[in-house]
Amino acid sequence: WAQGKTRAEVLAALNGEGDGPVAEIARAAKADEFWMYSRFFGIGLVKVMEIVGIEMSADETYPIMEEWMDKGLGKPFYTACADSDQYFKIKNKLDLMETMMKEIEIREKKRMAERLEAKAEAALAKAERDVEMQKEIEAEKTSA
């Protein structure tokens, strides 16, 4: 649904205008005085922001989340904004962990390559020693 929409069109849908699924959800939330915000709803709004093309950073999404929750749905925005901030903090940590894991993987592959190279050099040296030993044995046989 959100593909190709603008920020203003999503806000209009959150106001209950139109006939899309977001407008239906907004009308139902506004009609229910006991409707409670959930973290899943907030993450859904963050995903809609991503699809709409809003830059995915805590600083960019905070005012938009505030606008959509307050002006669009007419509901308190504090928890939604806090959840979006937490989402981006955790996402940044996960991105750092992913980068660190890739660095560790690269380092381990380099170490494995060095070990294999050392084994190959040892095997080559052993083969050369075996050839030299064979030559000495042949030389002793011919001289005896």
CSV table of C-alpha atoms in Angstrom, one decimal, residues 7-144:
chain,number,residue,atom,x,y,z
A,7,ARG,CA,4.6,11.5,3.6
A,8,ALA,CA,1.5,13.8,3.3
A,9,GLU,CA,-0.6,10.9,1.8
A,10,VAL,CA,0.3,8.7,4.7
A,11,LEU,CA,-0.6,11.5,7.1
A,12,ALA,CA,-3.9,11.9,5.4
A,13,ALA,CA,-4.5,8.1,5.7
A,14,LEU,CA,-3.6,8.3,9.4
A,15,ASN,CA,-6.3,11.0,9.7
A,16,GLY,CA,-8.8,8.4,8.4
A,17,GLU,CA,-9.1,9.9,4.9
A,18,GLY,CA,-9.3,7.5,2.0
A,19,ASP,CA,-10.1,3.8,1.8
A,20,GLY,CA,-6.7,2.1,2.2
A,21,PRO,CA,-5.8,-0.3,5.0
A,22,VAL,CA,-3.9,2.4,6.9
A,23,ALA,CA,-7.0,4.6,6.8
A,24,GLU,CA,-9.2,1.7,8.1
A,25,ILE,CA,-6.7,1.1,10.9
A,26,ALA,CA,-6.6,4.8,11.8
A,27,ARG,CA,-10.4,5.1,11.9
A,28,ALA,CA,-10.6,2.0,14.1
A,29,ALA,CA,-8.0,3.3,16.5
A,30,LYS,CA,-9.6,6.7,16.7
A,31,ALA,CA,-13.0,5.2,17.3
A,32,ASP,CA,-11.7,3.0,20.2
A,33,GLU,CA,-11.1,5.1,23.3
A,34,PHE,CA,-9.2,2.1,24.8
A,35,TRP,CA,-6.9,1.6,21.8
A,36,MET,CA,-3.4,1.1,23.0
A,37,TYR,CA,-0.2,1.7,21.1
A,38,SER,CA,2.1,-1.3,20.8
A,39,ARG,CA,5.7,-1.5,19.8
A,40,PHE,CA,4.8,-3.5,16.8
A,41,PHE,CA,2.5,-0.7,15.6
A,42,GLY,CA,5.4,1.8,16.0
A,43,ILE,CA,7.8,-0.5,14.1
A,44,GLY,CA,5.2,-0.8,11.4
A,45,LEU,CA,5.1,3.0,11.1
A,46,VAL,CA,8.9,3.0,10.8
A,47,LYS,CA,8.7,0.5,8.0
A,48,VAL,CA,6.1,2.6,6.2
A,49,MET,CA,8.5,5.6,6.6
A,50,GLU,CA,11.2,3.4,5.0
A,51,ILE,CA,8.9,2.4,2.1
A,52,VAL,CA,7.8,6.0,1.6
A,53,GLY,CA,11.5,7.0,1.2
A,54,ILE,CA,12.2,8.9,4.4
A,55,GLU,CA,15.8,8.7,5.5
A,56,MET,CA,16.2,6.0,8.1
A,57,SER,CA,17.8,7.7,11.1
A,58,ALA,CA,16.6,8.5,14.6
A,59,ASP,CA,16.9,12.3,14.0
A,60,GLU,CA,14.8,12.1,10.8
A,61,THR,CA,12.1,9.8,11.9
A,62,TYR,CA,11.4,11.3,15.4
A,63,PRO,CA,9.5,14.4,14.1
A,64,ILE,CA,7.7,12.4,11.5
A,65,MET,CA,6.6,9.8,14.1
A,66,GLU,CA,5.5,12.6,16.4
A,67,GLU,CA,3.5,14.2,13.5
A,68,TRP,CA,1.9,10.9,12.4
A,69,MET,CA,0.9,9.8,15.9
A,70,ASP,CA,-0.2,13.2,17.2
A,71,LYS,CA,-1.7,15.0,14.2
A,72,GLY,CA,-2.6,11.8,12.3
A,73,LEU,CA,-4.0,9.4,14.9
A,74,GLY,CA,-4.6,12.0,17.6
A,75,LYS,CA,-2.8,9.7,20.1
A,76,PRO,CA,0.2,10.3,22.4
A,77,PHE,CA,3.4,10.1,20.6
A,78,TYR,CA,6.0,9.8,23.4
A,79,THR,CA,6.1,6.0,23.5
A,80,ALA,CA,6.2,5.8,19.8
A,81,CYS,CA,9.1,8.2,19.5
A,82,ALA,CA,10.9,6.4,22.3
A,83,ASP,CA,10.4,3.1,20.6
A,84,SER,CA,11.7,4.4,17.2
A,85,ASP,CA,14.8,5.8,19.0
A,86,GLN,CA,15.3,2.4,20.7
A,87,TYR,CA,14.8,0.7,17.3
A,88,PHE,CA,17.6,2.8,15.7
A,89,LYS,CA,19.9,2.3,18.7
A,90,ILE,CA,19.5,-1.4,18.5
A,91,LYS,CA,19.8,-1.4,14.7
A,92,ASN,CA,23.1,0.6,14.9
A,93,LYS,CA,24.4,-1.9,17.4
A,94,LEU,CA,23.4,-4.8,15.2
A,95,ASP,CA,25.1,-3.1,12.2
A,96,LEU,CA,28.3,-2.7,14.3
A,97,MET,CA,28.1,-6.4,15.4
A,98,GLU,CA,27.7,-7.4,11.8
A,99,THR,CA,30.7,-5.4,10.7
A,100,MET,CA,32.8,-6.8,13.6
A,101,MET,CA,31.8,-10.4,12.7
A,102,LYS,CA,32.8,-9.8,9.1
A,103,GLU,CA,36.2,-8.4,10.3
A,104,ILE,CA,36.7,-11.5,12.5
A,105,GLU,CA,35.8,-13.8,9.7
A,106,ILE,CA,38.3,-12.1,7.4
A,107,ARG,CA,41.0,-12.3,10.1
A,108,GLU,CA,40.3,-16.0,10.6
A,109,LYS,CA,40.4,-16.7,6.9
A,110,LYS,CA,43.8,-14.9,6.7
A,111,ARG,CA,45.1,-17.0,9.6
A,112,MET,CA,43.8,-20.2,8.0
A,113,ALA,CA,45.5,-19.2,4.7
A,114,GLU,CA,48.8,-18.6,6.6
A,115,ARG,CA,48.5,-22.0,8.3
A,116,LEU,CA,47.8,-23.7,5.0
A,117,GLU,CA,50.8,-21.9,3.4
A,118,ALA,CA,53.0,-23.0,6.3
A,119,LYS,CA,51.8,-26.6,5.9
A,120,ALA,CA,52.4,-26.5,2.2
A,121,GLU,CA,55.9,-25.1,2.7
A,122,ALA,CA,56.7,-27.9,5.3
A,123,ALA,CA,55.3,-30.5,2.9
A,124,LEU,CA,57.5,-29.1,0.0
A,125,ALA,CA,60.6,-29.1,2.3
A,126,LYS,CA,59.9,-32.7,3.3
A,127,ALA,CA,59.5,-33.7,-0.3
A,128,GLU,CA,62.8,-32.1,-1.1
A,129,ARG,CA,64.5,-33.8,1.8
A,130,ASP,CA,63.0,-37.2,0.7
A,131,VAL,CA,64.4,-36.6,-2.8
A,132,GLU,CA,67.8,-35.7,-1.4
A,133,MET,CA,67.7,-38.8,0.8
A,134,GLN,CA,66.7,-41.0,-2.1
A,135,LYS,CA,69.7,-39.6,-4.1
A,136,GLU,CA,72.1,-40.3,-1.3
A,137,ILE,CA,70.7,-43.9,-1.0
A,138,GLU,CA,71.2,-44.4,-4.7
A,139,ALA,CA,74.7,-42.9,-4.5
A,140,GLU,CA,75.6,-45.3,-1.7
A,141,LYS,CA,74.2,-48.3,-3.7
A,142,THR,CA,76.3,-47.4,-6.8
A,143,SER,CA,79.5,-46.8,-4.8
A,144,ALA,CA,79.2,-50.0,-2.8
